[in-house]
XYZ file of C-alpha atoms in Angstrom:
290
model
C -16.942 2.307 10.956
C -15.070 4.080 8.135
C -12.442 6.764 8.971
C -14.056 10.074 9.357
C -12.771 13.492 10.083
C -14.126 16.938 10.338
C -13.899 19.409 7.396
C -11.079 21.318 9.152
C -9.010 18.093 9.338
C -9.398 17.601 5.464
C -7.939 20.811 4.363
C -5.218 20.436 1.842
C -1.828 20.271 3.437
C 1.006 22.958 2.763
C 2.388 22.701 -0.736
C 5.607 20.793 0.421
C 3.819 18.199 2.664
C 1.641 15.382 2.066
C -1.836 15.148 3.701
C -2.057 13.005 6.736
C -4.863 12.032 9.140
C -4.105 10.975 12.610
C -6.550 8.522 14.374
C -5.986 7.932 18.140
C -6.666 4.313 19.512
C -10.220 3.918 20.678
C -10.314 3.540 23.652
C -7.368 5.919 24.184
C -3.949 4.313 24.962
C -0.847 6.258 25.087
C 1.289 3.135 25.050
C -0.277 1.922 21.592
C 2.381 2.173 18.951
C 1.910 4.002 15.620
C 0.900 2.167 12.344
C 1.026 4.110 8.980
C -1.031 2.878 6.059
C 0.134 3.495 2.504
C -2.489 3.123 -0.334
C -2.050 2.031 -3.974
C -1.492 3.828 -7.238
C -4.358 6.331 -8.045
C -6.071 5.553 -4.846
C -6.367 7.413 -1.548
C -6.316 6.958 2.275
C -10.108 6.242 1.860
C -8.876 2.709 0.736
C -8.389 1.700 4.303
C -11.799 2.589 5.462
C -12.957 -1.143 5.923
C -9.689 -2.073 7.470
C -9.584 0.621 10.007
C -12.309 -0.448 12.491
C -10.262 -3.663 13.099
C -7.053 -1.840 13.863
C -8.304 1.393 15.682
C -8.822 -0.204 19.003
C -5.124 -1.167 19.110
C -2.989 1.342 17.429
C -2.507 5.019 16.762
C -3.164 5.194 13.017
C -1.564 7.555 10.476
C -3.359 7.721 7.166
C -1.875 9.666 4.169
C -2.575 10.533 0.628
C 0.650 10.075 -1.292
C 2.130 12.835 -3.474
C -0.097 13.561 -6.423
C -3.201 11.707 -4.927
C -6.399 13.250 -3.828
C -5.473 15.876 -0.821
C -1.859 15.646 -1.790
C -2.472 16.528 -5.408
C -0.922 19.829 -5.392
C 2.528 18.585 -4.528
C 5.164 19.089 -7.314
C 6.951 16.247 -9.115
C 8.893 13.901 -9.088
C 6.387 11.289 -8.033
C 8.969 8.497 -7.825
C 8.804 5.779 -5.158
C 11.934 7.207 -3.266
C 10.495 10.758 -3.346
C 7.144 9.317 -1.769
C 9.180 7.472 0.695
C 10.947 10.755 1.628
C 7.547 12.334 2.334
C 6.283 9.362 4.542
C 9.541 9.482 6.371
C 8.815 13.055 7.400
C 5.274 12.142 8.567
C 6.762 9.416 10.723
C 9.333 11.632 12.188
C 6.845 14.358 12.896
C 3.616 12.522 14.021
C 4.211 8.845 14.918
C 4.853 8.018 18.539
C 8.518 7.982 19.361
C 9.226 8.854 15.627
C 8.693 5.123 14.760
C 5.861 3.284 13.155
C 4.838 -0.087 11.747
C 4.539 0.621 8.079
C 1.762 -1.153 5.912
C 1.696 -0.693 2.041
C -0.718 -1.899 -0.561
C 0.639 -2.218 -4.085
C 2.378 1.198 -5.042
C 2.240 1.958 -1.140
C 4.055 -1.471 -0.666
C 6.953 -0.315 -2.828
C 6.946 2.900 -0.779
C 7.135 0.796 2.332
C 9.951 -1.346 1.111
C 12.047 1.671 -0.013
C 11.275 3.412 3.218
C 12.597 0.313 5.335
C 15.816 0.159 3.126
C 16.623 3.828 3.487
C 15.036 4.841 6.668
C 15.327 1.655 8.860
C 15.329 3.427 12.136
C 11.816 4.906 11.461
C 10.357 1.468 10.786
C 9.237 -1.021 13.511
C 8.067 -3.558 11.041
C 6.904 -3.632 7.304
C 3.881 -5.379 5.812
C 3.478 -5.179 2.061
C 0.859 -6.705 -0.282
C 1.023 -6.869 -3.933
C 4.458 -5.279 -4.084
C 7.065 -7.512 -5.819
C 9.522 -6.803 -8.557
C 7.872 -6.707 -11.968
C 8.561 -9.709 -14.289
C 6.976 -11.033 -17.450
C 3.983 -9.242 -18.870
C 3.932 -7.079 -15.665
C 7.398 -5.949 -16.281
C 6.862 -5.123 -20.048
C 3.868 -2.995 -18.950
C 5.819 -1.202 -16.464
C 8.425 -0.327 -18.974
C 5.915 0.677 -21.593
C 3.865 2.658 -18.899
C 2.071 4.696 -21.631
C 0.057 1.657 -22.234
C -1.038 1.490 -18.565
C -1.871 5.186 -18.558
C -4.227 4.702 -21.552
C -5.589 1.648 -19.891
C -6.351 3.606 -16.711
C -7.871 6.417 -18.623
C -10.023 4.231 -20.907
C -11.476 2.060 -18.027
C -12.367 5.222 -16.133
C -14.020 6.594 -19.218
C -16.012 3.466 -20.165
C -16.883 1.930 -16.702
C -20.296 3.131 -15.466
C -21.520 2.819 -11.970
C -23.531 -0.231 -12.891
C -20.347 -1.856 -14.455
C -18.541 -0.911 -11.314
C -20.990 -2.492 -9.071
C -21.022 -5.604 -11.277
C -17.145 -5.830 -11.095
C -17.249 -5.468 -7.270
C -19.636 -8.412 -7.021
C -17.466 -10.485 -9.455
C -14.286 -9.853 -7.479
C -16.123 -10.119 -4.135
C -14.886 -6.677 -3.150
C -16.755 -4.148 -1.155
C -18.199 -1.188 -3.149
C -16.646 2.123 -2.223
C -18.156 4.859 -4.464
C -16.229 7.717 -2.764
C -12.975 5.897 -3.255
C -13.977 5.258 -6.799
C -14.403 9.001 -7.600
C -10.998 9.597 -6.064
C -9.387 7.041 -8.263
C -10.943 8.529 -11.513
C -9.474 11.941 -10.376
C -6.065 10.551 -9.535
C -5.201 9.056 -12.951
C -2.375 11.343 -14.263
C 0.252 10.535 -16.696
C 3.154 12.101 -14.855
C 2.383 9.818 -11.900
C 2.035 6.578 -13.663
C 5.221 7.391 -15.613
C 7.251 8.275 -12.498
C 5.802 5.363 -10.262
C 6.301 2.673 -12.769
C 9.516 3.945 -14.044
C 11.079 3.940 -10.599
C 9.800 0.503 -9.553
C 11.378 -0.954 -12.712
C 14.685 0.879 -11.780
C 14.597 0.353 -8.047
C 13.352 -3.208 -7.397
C 14.667 -6.686 -8.450
C 14.187 -9.913 -6.629
C 17.766 -10.246 -5.627
C 17.625 -6.510 -4.580
C 15.065 -7.460 -2.002
C 17.835 -8.570 0.309
C 18.702 -4.908 0.663
C 15.907 -4.471 2.999
C 17.909 -6.038 5.509
C 17.316 -4.226 8.870
C 13.529 -4.276 9.266
C 11.344 -7.415 9.639
C 9.238 -7.530 6.475
C 6.282 -9.483 5.418
C 5.489 -9.815 1.591
C 1.990 -11.184 0.729
C 0.524 -11.902 -2.701
C -3.145 -12.023 -3.480
C -3.521 -15.543 -4.756
C -5.820 -14.627 -7.696
C -4.149 -11.560 -9.332
C -0.687 -11.089 -7.804
C 2.809 -12.545 -8.771
C 2.687 -15.515 -6.540
C 5.799 -17.165 -7.772
C 7.789 -14.011 -7.687
C 6.703 -13.442 -4.128
C 7.808 -16.939 -3.362
C 11.267 -16.019 -4.692
C 11.423 -13.096 -2.571
C 10.730 -15.168 0.372
C 13.505 -17.656 -0.744
C 16.059 -14.646 -1.050
C 15.221 -13.455 2.388
C 15.623 -16.993 3.600
C 18.902 -17.710 1.757
C 20.536 -14.324 2.889
C 19.574 -15.097 6.566
C 16.963 -12.456 6.921
C 14.124 -14.973 7.787
C 16.376 -16.352 10.608
C 17.735 -13.153 11.844
C 14.764 -10.837 11.424
C 11.647 -13.119 10.700
C 11.110 -11.750 7.049
C 8.813 -14.204 5.115
C 6.536 -14.238 2.068
C 2.932 -15.485 2.012
C 0.013 -15.936 -0.241
C -3.631 -15.499 0.481
C -5.603 -17.910 -1.764
C -8.670 -16.552 -3.367
C -7.579 -13.000 -2.820
C -7.692 -10.304 -5.533
C -5.000 -7.568 -5.737
C -6.877 -5.125 -3.618
C -7.983 -7.677 -1.054
C -8.047 -5.131 1.683
C -11.380 -4.170 0.134
C -12.249 -7.899 -0.244
C -11.383 -9.502 2.951
C -10.633 -6.388 5.326
C -11.069 -8.535 8.624
C -8.406 -10.999 7.426
C -6.014 -8.201 6.058
C -6.276 -6.437 9.418
C -5.887 -9.666 11.408
C -2.710 -10.327 9.355
C -1.392 -6.907 10.300
C -2.144 -7.239 13.908
C -0.489 -10.662 14.004
C 2.583 -9.449 12.215
C 2.952 -6.349 14.332
C 2.535 -8.467 17.696
C 4.488 -11.322 16.463
C 1.820 -13.727 16.764
C 0.879 -16.610 14.342
C -0.862 -15.328 11.192
C -4.348 -16.137 10.427
C -4.898 -19.466 8.657
C -5.620 -17.787 5.247
C -1.848 -16.968 5.147
C -0.036 -19.648 3.529
C 3.834 -19.439 3.656
C 5.759 -19.373 0.443
C 9.192 -20.908 0.546
């Protein structure tokens, strides 16, 4: 079932703190480790609604709205990847069991995860990121000219009707989520897109991924929309720098998956998280990139 909470739990956080929602394992298990889930750009914690039922029996879950998104919309700038990682670090320190968590990030949340793993490795038990590789080619050009992306977001929200949204979900084989879509429309803000893309371009290169050298990391690409070859090169950097042998950091692709494949194959996405956290073999849909 999707994540739910009482109205009191969903009150906006203090001005200097991001919103978070804590979900205990069901059935309760004091020994269950914490797992924090970080959503993509313009999204919210609702993005994980379909994944949560597969994870809540096993983990203490922490869901957040990252700065300038949904219930964290009142937080002041900057909205860079490092500033978001600082906020997530505070949540882990204050609310995760033993002040440590396995960190899972989709897209923008994946970049936050990687920055967190590099700068706050003692807080991270492991890292699982999807669609979060350094920008190259047309993706890099768009990131450097992020005003184009902003107007693309703005225009798409203006012209896409509910019927068109339903059709797009069917074409991409993703699950409809009207409440999440309403949040996405509200979360399109120029200063957020400027800061997020600008800091990704500044912070992340393929060779620089070797700096995430103290936390076991999985980087996965959705085969239909993500940068598969860049993801492969990230895996090669980790292998060449000894991080695969020492930590187990690796790169994978899920063929047929779109960028937001947590809404497409939530059971497979959750299965990958569980296998990575438990150090088991990943589901057969995960193809190693080396």
